[in-house]
Coordinates of C-alpha atoms in Angstrom, one line a residue:
M916 CA -67.9 63.2 -81.2
T917 CA -68.4 60.4 -78.7
E918 CA -69.9 57.2 -80.3
I919 CA -73.2 56.1 -78.8
Q920 CA -72.9 52.6 -77.4
K921 CA -75.9 50.5 -78.5
N922 CA -78.3 47.9 -77.2
L923 CA -78.3 44.3 -78.6
I924 CA -81.9 43.9 -79.9
A925 CA -83.0 40.7 -81.5
G926 CA -79.4 39.9 -82.4
E927 CA -78.6 43.4 -83.8
W928 CA -76.8 46.3 -82.3
Q929 CA -79.3 49.2 -82.3
A930 CA -79.5 52.8 -81.1
G931 CA -82.5 53.7 -78.9
E932 CA -85.0 56.4 -78.3
G933 CA -82.3 58.5 -76.5
E934 CA -79.1 58.1 -74.6
I935 CA -77.5 58.8 -71.2
E936 CA -74.1 60.1 -70.3
N937 CA -71.8 58.0 -68.1
R938 CA -69.0 59.7 -66.1
N939 CA -66.2 58.5 -63.9
P940 CA -67.2 59.0 -60.2
S941 CA -63.5 59.4 -59.5
D942 CA -63.1 62.2 -62.0
L943 CA -66.3 63.8 -63.3
S944 CA -64.4 65.4 -66.2
D945 CA -63.8 61.9 -67.6
L946 CA -66.6 60.9 -69.9
V947 CA -66.8 57.1 -70.0
G948 CA -69.3 57.2 -72.9
L949 CA -72.8 57.7 -74.2
F950 CA -75.2 54.8 -73.9
A951 CA -78.4 54.1 -75.8
Q952 CA -81.7 53.8 -74.0
A953 CA -84.0 51.1 -75.5
S954 CA -87.6 51.8 -76.5
G955 CA -90.6 49.8 -75.6
D956 CA -91.0 48.6 -79.2
Q957 CA -87.4 47.4 -79.2
L958 CA -88.0 45.4 -76.0
D959 CA -91.1 43.8 -77.5
A960 CA -89.1 42.9 -80.6
T961 CA -86.3 41.3 -78.7
L962 CA -88.7 39.3 -76.5
A963 CA -90.4 37.9 -79.6
Q964 CA -87.0 36.8 -81.1
A965 CA -85.8 35.4 -77.8
R966 CA -88.6 32.8 -77.7
S967 CA -87.6 31.2 -81.0
A968 CA -83.9 31.5 -80.2
Q969 CA -84.4 29.7 -76.9
R970 CA -85.9 26.7 -78.6
E971 CA -82.9 26.5 -81.0
W972 CA -80.4 26.9 -78.1
A973 CA -82.1 24.2 -76.0
A974 CA -81.6 21.8 -78.9
Y975 CA -77.8 22.4 -79.0
G976 CA -75.7 19.5 -77.8
M977 CA -74.2 19.7 -74.3
E978 CA -70.6 20.1 -75.6
R979 CA -71.6 22.9 -77.9
K980 CA -73.2 24.8 -75.0
Q981 CA -70.2 24.0 -72.9
A982 CA -67.8 25.4 -75.4
V983 CA -69.8 28.7 -75.6
L984 CA -69.7 29.3 -71.8
M985 CA -66.1 28.2 -71.6
A986 CA -65.1 30.7 -74.3
I987 CA -66.9 33.6 -72.5
G988 CA -65.3 32.7 -69.1
T989 CA -61.8 32.4 -70.6
E990 CA -62.0 35.7 -72.4
L991 CA -63.2 37.5 -69.2
M992 CA -60.3 36.1 -67.2
T993 CA -57.8 36.8 -69.9
R994 CA -59.0 40.4 -70.2
A995 CA -59.4 41.0 -66.4
E996 CA -56.9 43.9 -66.4
E997 CA -58.5 45.7 -69.3
L998 CA -62.1 45.2 -68.3
G999 CA -61.4 45.6 -64.6
T1000 CA -60.0 49.0 -65.4
L1001 CA -63.2 49.9 -67.3
L1002 CA -65.3 48.7 -64.4
S1003 CA -63.4 50.6 -61.8
R1004 CA -63.4 53.7 -64.0
E1005 CA -67.2 53.7 -64.2
E1006 CA -68.2 52.3 -60.8
G1007 CA -65.4 53.7 -58.5
K1008 CA -64.1 50.6 -56.8
P1009 CA -60.3 50.3 -56.6
L1010 CA -58.6 48.7 -59.5
A1011 CA -57.6 45.5 -57.6
E1012 CA -61.3 45.0 -56.8
G1013 CA -62.4 45.7 -60.4
R1014 CA -59.9 43.3 -61.8
G1015 CA -60.9 40.7 -59.3
E1016 CA -64.5 41.1 -60.1
I1017 CA -63.9 40.5 -63.8
Y1018 CA -61.9 37.4 -63.1
R1019 CA -64.6 36.1 -60.7
A1020 CA -67.2 36.7 -63.4
G1021 CA -65.1 34.5 -65.8
Q1022 CA -65.1 31.8 -63.1
F1023 CA -68.9 31.8 -63.0
F1024 CA -68.9 31.1 -66.7
T1025 CA -66.3 28.3 -66.6
Y1026 CA -68.0 26.7 -63.6
Y1027 CA -71.4 26.6 -65.5
A1028 CA -69.6 25.5 -68.6
A1029 CA -68.7 22.3 -66.7
E1030 CA -72.3 22.1 -65.4
C1031 CA -73.5 21.9 -69.0
L1032 CA -72.0 18.4 -69.0
R1033 CA -73.4 17.4 -65.5
Q1034 CA -77.2 17.7 -66.1
L1035 CA -78.2 14.4 -64.7
G1036 CA -81.8 13.3 -64.2
E1037 CA -83.4 10.7 -61.9
N1038 CA -85.1 7.4 -62.3
A1039 CA -87.7 5.8 -60.1
D1040 CA -89.9 2.8 -59.9
S1041 CA -93.6 3.4 -60.0
V1042 CA -96.1 2.1 -57.5
R1043 CA -97.8 0.6 -60.6
A1044 CA -96.5 -2.6 -62.1
G1045 CA -94.8 -2.3 -65.4
V1046 CA -94.4 1.5 -65.2
E1047 CA -91.1 3.3 -65.0
I1048 CA -90.4 6.9 -64.2
D1049 CA -87.8 9.4 -65.2
V1050 CA -87.4 12.9 -63.8
R1051 CA -85.5 15.6 -65.7
R1052 CA -85.0 19.3 -65.7
E1053 CA -85.8 21.4 -68.7
P1054 CA -85.2 25.1 -69.5
V1055 CA -87.7 27.5 -67.9
G1056 CA -87.8 29.6 -71.1
T1057 CA -86.9 33.3 -71.4
V1058 CA -85.3 34.8 -68.4
A1059 CA -85.3 38.5 -67.5
I1060 CA -82.1 39.5 -65.6
I1061 CA -82.1 42.8 -63.8
S1062 CA -78.7 43.4 -62.2
P1063 CA -77.3 46.1 -59.9
W1064 CA -74.4 48.6 -60.3
N1065 CA -72.3 47.6 -57.3
F1066 CA -71.1 44.4 -59.0
P1067 CA -72.0 45.2 -62.6
T1068 CA -70.2 42.2 -64.1
A1069 CA -70.0 39.6 -61.4
T1070 CA -73.7 39.7 -60.3
A1071 CA -74.8 39.7 -64.0
A1072 CA -72.4 36.8 -64.6
W1073 CA -73.7 34.6 -61.8
K1074 CA -77.2 35.0 -63.3
I1075 CA -76.4 34.9 -67.0
A1076 CA -74.1 31.9 -66.9
P1077 CA -76.6 29.4 -65.3
A1078 CA -79.4 30.8 -67.4
L1079 CA -77.5 29.9 -70.6
C1080 CA -76.1 26.7 -69.1
Y1081 CA -79.6 25.3 -68.5
G1082 CA -80.9 26.2 -72.0
N1083 CA -82.6 29.5 -71.5
A1084 CA -82.8 32.8 -73.5
V1085 CA -81.7 35.9 -71.6
V1086 CA -82.9 39.5 -71.7
W1087 CA -80.6 41.6 -69.6
K1088 CA -81.4 45.0 -68.2
P1089 CA -78.4 46.3 -66.3
A1090 CA -78.2 49.3 -64.0
N1091 CA -78.1 52.5 -65.9
V1092 CA -75.3 53.7 -63.6
T1093 CA -72.8 51.2 -65.0
P1094 CA -73.6 50.6 -68.7
A1095 CA -70.0 50.3 -70.0
S1096 CA -69.4 47.1 -68.2
A1097 CA -72.7 45.8 -69.5
V1098 CA -71.8 46.6 -73.1
A1099 CA -68.4 45.0 -72.7
L1100 CA -69.8 41.7 -71.4
T1101 CA -72.5 41.7 -74.1
E1102 CA -69.9 42.1 -76.8
I1103 CA -68.1 39.0 -75.6
I1104 CA -71.4 36.9 -75.4
A1105 CA -72.6 38.1 -78.8
R1106 CA -69.5 36.9 -80.6
Q1107 CA -70.2 33.3 -79.5
D1108 CA -71.9 30.4 -81.3
I1109 CA -75.4 31.2 -80.1
P1110 CA -78.7 31.7 -82.0
R1111 CA -79.6 35.2 -83.1
G1112 CA -81.6 36.9 -80.4
L1113 CA -80.8 34.4 -77.6
F1114 CA -79.1 37.1 -75.6
S1115 CA -80.3 40.7 -75.5
L1116 CA -79.1 43.8 -73.8
V1117 CA -81.8 46.4 -73.1
M1118 CA -80.4 49.4 -71.3
G1119 CA -83.0 51.8 -70.0
A1120 CA -84.7 53.3 -66.9
G1121 CA -86.3 50.9 -64.4
R1122 CA -89.5 52.9 -64.4
S1123 CA -90.0 52.4 -68.1
I1124 CA -88.0 49.5 -69.7
G1125 CA -87.6 47.6 -66.4
Q1126 CA -91.3 47.8 -65.6
R1127 CA -92.4 46.8 -69.1
L1128 CA -90.0 43.9 -68.9
V1129 CA -91.3 42.4 -65.6
E1130 CA -94.9 42.9 -66.7
S1131 CA -94.4 41.1 -70.0
P1132 CA -96.2 37.7 -70.4
Q1133 CA -93.4 36.6 -72.7
I1134 CA -91.0 36.4 -69.7
D1135 CA -91.0 33.1 -67.9
A1136 CA -88.7 34.0 -65.0
I1137 CA -87.2 37.1 -63.5
S1138 CA -83.9 37.2 -61.6
F1139 CA -83.4 40.5 -59.7
T1140 CA -80.8 42.0 -57.4
G1141 CA -81.5 45.4 -55.9
S1142 CA -83.5 47.2 -53.2
V1143 CA -86.4 45.8 -51.2
P1144 CA -89.0 48.3 -52.5
V1145 CA -88.1 47.6 -56.1
G1146 CA -88.1 43.9 -55.5
K1147 CA -91.6 43.9 -54.0
G1148 CA -92.8 45.9 -57.0
I1149 CA -91.3 43.3 -59.3
A1150 CA -93.0 40.5 -57.4
A1151 CA -96.3 42.3 -57.5
A1152 CA -96.0 42.7 -61.3
A1153 CA -94.7 39.1 -61.9
I1154 CA -97.6 37.5 -60.0
Q1155 CA -100.0 38.8 -62.6
N1156 CA -98.5 36.4 -65.1
L1157 CA -97.5 33.8 -62.6
T1158 CA -93.9 34.5 -63.6
K1159 CA -91.2 32.7 -61.6
V1160 CA -89.1 35.2 -59.5
Q1161 CA -85.7 35.1 -57.7
M1162 CA -84.7 38.2 -55.8
E1163 CA -81.7 39.3 -53.8
M1164 CA -82.4 42.5 -52.0
G1165 CA -81.3 44.4 -48.9
S1166 CA -79.3 43.5 -45.9
K1167 CA -78.1 44.7 -42.5
N1168 CA -75.2 42.3 -41.8
A1169 CA -73.7 41.9 -38.4
L1170 CA -70.2 40.9 -37.4
A1171 CA -70.1 39.7 -33.7
V1172 CA -66.8 40.2 -31.9
M1173 CA -66.5 38.1 -28.8
D1174 CA -64.4 38.6 -25.7
D1175 CA -62.1 35.8 -26.7
A1176 CA -61.6 37.1 -30.2
D1177 CA -58.2 37.9 -31.8
L1178 CA -58.7 41.6 -31.9
D1179 CA -56.3 42.4 -34.7
L1180 CA -58.1 39.8 -36.8
A1181 CA -61.5 41.2 -35.8
V1182 CA -60.5 44.7 -36.8
T1183 CA -59.1 43.6 -40.1
L1184 CA -62.3 41.7 -40.8
A1185 CA -64.4 44.7 -39.8
L1186 CA -62.5 47.1 -41.9
G1187 CA -62.6 45.0 -45.0
G1188 CA -66.2 44.0 -44.5
A1189 CA -67.5 47.5 -43.8
F1190 CA -65.5 49.6 -46.3
G1191 CA -64.5 47.2 -49.1
G1192 CA -66.2 48.4 -52.3
T1193 CA -66.8 51.7 -50.5
G1194 CA -69.4 49.9 -48.3
Q1195 CA -71.6 49.4 -51.4
K1196 CA -72.0 45.6 -50.9
C1197 CA -75.1 43.7 -49.9
T1198 CA -72.8 41.6 -47.7
A1199 CA -71.1 44.6 -46.0
S1200 CA -70.5 44.5 -42.2
S1201 CA -72.7 47.5 -41.3
R1202 CA -73.3 46.4 -37.6
L1203 CA -70.4 45.5 -35.4
V1204 CA -71.7 43.7 -32.3
V1205 CA -68.9 43.8 -29.8
H1206 CA -68.6 42.2 -26.4
E1207 CA -68.1 44.8 -23.6
A1208 CA -65.0 43.1 -22.3
V1209 CA -63.1 44.0 -25.5
H1210 CA -65.2 46.9 -26.7
D1211 CA -62.9 49.8 -25.9
A1212 CA -59.7 48.0 -27.2
F1213 CA -61.6 47.0 -30.4
V1214 CA -63.0 50.5 -31.0
E1215 CA -59.5 52.1 -30.5
K1216 CA -58.0 49.8 -33.2
L1217 CA -61.0 50.1 -35.4
V1218 CA -61.1 53.9 -35.4
A1219 CA -57.3 54.1 -36.0
G1220 CA -57.6 51.6 -38.9
T1221 CA -60.5 53.6 -40.4
Q1222 CA -58.7 56.9 -40.2
A1223 CA -55.6 55.3 -41.8
M1224 CA -57.5 54.1 -44.9
T1225 CA -56.4 55.8 -48.2
V1226 CA -59.4 57.2 -50.1
G1227 CA -58.6 58.1 -53.6
H1228 CA -59.1 57.8 -57.4
A1229 CA -60.1 54.2 -58.2
L1230 CA -57.3 53.8 -60.7
E1231 CA -54.5 55.3 -58.6
A1232 CA -52.0 53.0 -56.9
G1233 CA -52.4 52.7 -53.2
T1234 CA -56.1 53.6 -53.1
Q1235 CA -57.9 51.4 -50.6
M1236 CA -61.4 53.0 -51.0
G1237 CA -62.7 54.8 -54.0
P1238 CA -65.6 57.2 -54.4
V1239 CA -69.2 56.3 -54.1
V1240 CA -71.0 55.6 -57.4
S1241 CA -73.1 58.8 -57.9
A1242 CA -74.1 62.1 -56.6
Q1243 CA -77.4 60.6 -55.4
Q1244 CA -75.7 57.9 -53.5
L1245 CA -73.3 60.4 -51.8
A1246 CA -76.3 62.6 -50.8
E1247 CA -78.1 59.6 -49.3
N1248 CA -74.9 58.6 -47.4
L1249 CA -74.4 62.0 -45.9
A1250 CA -78.1 62.1 -44.9
Y1251 CA -77.5 58.9 -42.9
V1252 CA -74.6 60.6 -41.2
D1253 CA -76.9 63.4 -40.1
L1254 CA -79.6 60.8 -39.1
G1255 CA -77.2 58.9 -36.9
R1256 CA -76.1 62.0 -35.1
S1257 CA -79.8 63.0 -34.6
E1258 CA -80.5 59.6 -33.1
G1259 CA -77.7 60.1 -30.5
A1260 CA -74.9 58.1 -32.1
E1261 CA -71.4 59.4 -31.8
L1262 CA -69.6 59.8 -35.1
A1263 CA -66.0 58.8 -34.0
C1264 CA -64.5 59.5 -37.4
G1265 CA -65.2 60.0 -41.1
G1266 CA -68.6 60.4 -42.7
Q1267 CA -67.6 63.6 -44.5
R1268 CA -67.4 64.6 -48.1
L1269 CA -63.8 64.9 -49.3
E1270 CA -62.3 67.3 -51.8
M1271 CA -59.7 65.6 -53.9
A1272 CA -57.4 66.4 -56.7
T1273 CA -60.1 65.4 -59.2
E1274 CA -63.8 66.3 -58.7
G1275 CA -65.7 63.1 -57.7
F1276 CA -68.1 61.6 -55.2
Y1277 CA -65.6 61.1 -52.4
M1278 CA -66.4 60.6 -48.7
S1279 CA -64.4 59.4 -45.7
P1280 CA -65.2 56.0 -44.1
G1281 CA -67.2 56.6 -40.9
V1282 CA -67.7 54.8 -37.6
F1283 CA -70.6 55.3 -35.3
L1284 CA -70.2 54.5 -31.6
N1285 CA -72.7 54.3 -28.7
T1286 CA -75.4 53.0 -30.9
T1287 CA -78.4 50.7 -30.2
N1288 CA -79.9 48.2 -32.5
Q1289 CA -83.2 50.1 -32.5
M1290 CA -81.6 53.2 -34.3
R1291 CA -82.6 53.6 -37.9
I1292 CA -78.9 53.5 -38.9
N1293 CA -78.9 49.9 -37.6
R1294 CA -82.3 49.0 -39.1
E1295 CA -82.0 50.3 -42.6
E1296 CA -79.5 49.4 -45.3
M1297 CA -77.3 52.4 -45.9
F1298 CA -75.1 51.1 -48.7
A1299 CA -72.4 53.5 -47.5
P1300 CA -68.9 53.4 -46.1
L1301 CA -70.5 53.7 -42.6
T1302 CA -70.6 51.1 -39.8
S1303 CA -72.0 51.1 -36.3
V1304 CA -70.6 49.6 -33.1
I1305 CA -73.2 48.0 -30.8
K1306 CA -71.9 47.0 -27.3
V1307 CA -73.3 43.8 -25.7
A1308 CA -72.7 42.1 -22.4
S1309 CA -72.7 38.4 -23.5
Y1310 CA -72.7 35.9 -26.4
D1311 CA -76.4 35.4 -25.9
E1312 CA -77.1 39.1 -26.2
A1313 CA -74.8 39.3 -29.3
L1314 CA -76.7 36.5 -31.0
S1315 CA -80.0 38.2 -30.2
V1316 CA -78.8 41.5 -31.7
V1317 CA -77.5 39.7 -34.8
N1318 CA -80.9 38.1 -35.4
D1319 CA -82.9 41.3 -34.5
T1320 CA -83.4 42.5 -38.0
N1321 CA -85.9 42.3 -40.9
F1322 CA -83.0 41.2 -43.1
G1323 CA -81.0 37.9 -43.1
L1324 CA -78.3 37.8 -45.7
T1325 CA -74.9 37.3 -44.0
S1326 CA -73.6 37.3 -40.4
G1327 CA -70.3 36.5 -38.9
I1328 CA -68.6 35.8 -35.5
V1329 CA -65.0 36.3 -34.4
T1330 CA -64.2 33.9 -31.6
R1331 CA -61.7 31.2 -30.5
S1332 CA -64.4 29.1 -29.0
L1333 CA -65.4 26.1 -31.1
A1334 CA -68.6 25.8 -29.0
R1335 CA -69.7 29.4 -29.7
A1336 CA -68.7 29.1 -33.4
T1337 CA -70.8 26.0 -33.7
H1338 CA -73.8 27.4 -31.8
F1339 CA -73.6 30.6 -33.9
R1340 CA -73.5 28.7 -37.2
R1341 CA -76.6 26.8 -36.2
N1342 CA -78.6 29.7 -34.7
A1343 CA -77.8 32.8 -36.7
R1344 CA -80.8 33.5 -38.9
T1345 CA -79.0 34.4 -42.1
G1346 CA -78.5 32.6 -45.4
V1347 CA -74.7 32.9 -45.1
V1348 CA -72.7 32.6 -41.9
T1349 CA -69.0 33.1 -41.5
V1350 CA -66.6 32.3 -38.6
N1351 CA -63.4 34.3 -38.3
L1352 CA -64.0 35.6 -41.8
P1353 CA -65.5 38.8 -43.2
T1354 CA -69.3 38.9 -43.8
A1355 CA -68.4 39.9 -47.4
G1356 CA -67.0 37.4 -49.8
T1357 CA -68.6 34.2 -51.1
D1358 CA -67.6 31.3 -53.3
Y1359 CA -69.2 30.7 -56.7
H1360 CA -69.8 27.0 -56.5
V1361 CA -72.1 27.0 -53.4
P1362 CA -75.6 28.5 -52.8
F1363 CA -75.9 32.2 -52.0
G1364 CA -79.0 33.9 -50.6
G1365 CA -80.7 35.1 -47.4
R1366 CA -83.8 35.2 -45.3
G1367 CA -86.4 37.8 -44.5
D1368 CA -86.3 40.9 -46.6
S1369 CA -82.9 39.9 -48.0
S1370 CA -84.1 37.2 -50.4
Y1371 CA -87.1 35.7 -52.1
G1372 CA -87.2 32.6 -54.2
P1373 CA -84.6 29.9 -55.0
R1374 CA -81.0 30.3 -54.1
E1375 CA -78.4 31.6 -56.6
Q1376 CA -75.0 30.1 -57.5
G1377 CA -73.7 26.5 -57.5
K1378 CA -76.0 23.6 -58.3
A1379 CA -78.8 25.4 -56.4
A1380 CA -79.2 27.7 -59.5
A1381 CA -80.9 24.8 -61.3
E1382 CA -83.9 25.2 -59.1
F1383 CA -84.7 28.6 -60.6
Y1384 CA -83.4 28.3 -64.2
T1385 CA -85.1 25.0 -64.9
T1386 CA -88.5 23.4 -64.6
V1387 CA -89.0 19.7 -63.6
K1388 CA -90.7 17.2 -65.9
T1389 CA -91.8 13.8 -64.6
A1390 CA -92.3 11.1 -67.3
Y1391 CA -94.2 7.8 -66.8
I1392 CA -93.4 5.0 -69.3
S1393 CA -95.2 1.8 -69.8
A1394 CA -93.2 -0.4 -72.2
G1395 CA -95.8 -3.1 -72.4
P1396 CA -95.3 -6.9 -72.2
V1397 CA -92.2 -8.5 -73.5

């Protein structure tokens, strides 16, 4: 009988009010495991414990905290092959990507381990004689972290690591689609020198556990990555308690290919950006805005490259694109294929369900041609291995199309012109801009986030994370006469 993987509640591993089954999207006959679903009472209990644990953790010395985060990061990097295999098995991304994600998650922890030792305040002179001022950052309190399934370990890590670094307690609700990676990370964290109940894992449905979590007055801050509708719902619930929120949501990223671009480079960037992670990235290149002078040559190379991609089992050697994560996601993806055709777009290749040696959620990467920026396939986040080519007549038109969206996470340009690259960097209305690089792929030590419907609240990653995970205290001191 398969053992039920438990939640970490108030410092103890506990079964829940039920469990869910988790299967490998590359091979549905492969049962990854059974995972407990937390009850509302368990959530309340772990929230109560988190508050006292947080005060104890905040009182730990800097070096003691640093050692904890360093140990977590080092173990993740050391076990990248093992845990990357587990991640790819349950999420569907090729093993190289799964292994890389675990290693990157470890780097988040080692980065914030160092930040534990760099929490410097400020001093100021007062406008009043004999008064001095110091400004410091203190923990915000208990943080709810709600993470997605597409980067189940990395996205969680870039939230959990700064939360702990800056002295907070963490209550983590991961996506129910990828619970195995959540349990694996929690086991590593739970073994460390931390107060009982400082870190909690509460697996459960968003409509029950997730909703109760964001509505709780015992939560001081909520960091969420997911869809726009869910994010707006969280914000509406959080405002009732004036809870601090940080949200990374949808996107519709554009890669602009100019008439002076290196076409081989442009195609490589487009293929990786559009189909890496099976297109299930918030930074995916889902709009390819191409200058008419190179449009036909670019499209020919792009379609050939797309058709040459190897779709297969995530753990098989040579697989370039694995399955999508679930039956629901596959159905939504295929519905977008039908929508694109109904809007008049030409499906040049792919976009079909594939039958493989093992039963799974496979589809071929697809390219739409003859699209306009007003089509729904170019307005809505598809989260699929689908991309659309939009032909433009000039750089100015390309920039206008790039910016014509409700989102604003990433954008990129492929050009040899320093003037265009500089102008694009300054005028693209996205939180992240790339030049001759994919729209997907960011560093861990610098801010990450977007504009419009893509993001709300302070930036994630790097030193910018302190803005969300801490609160500022200004102290006035009068020492009196000598």
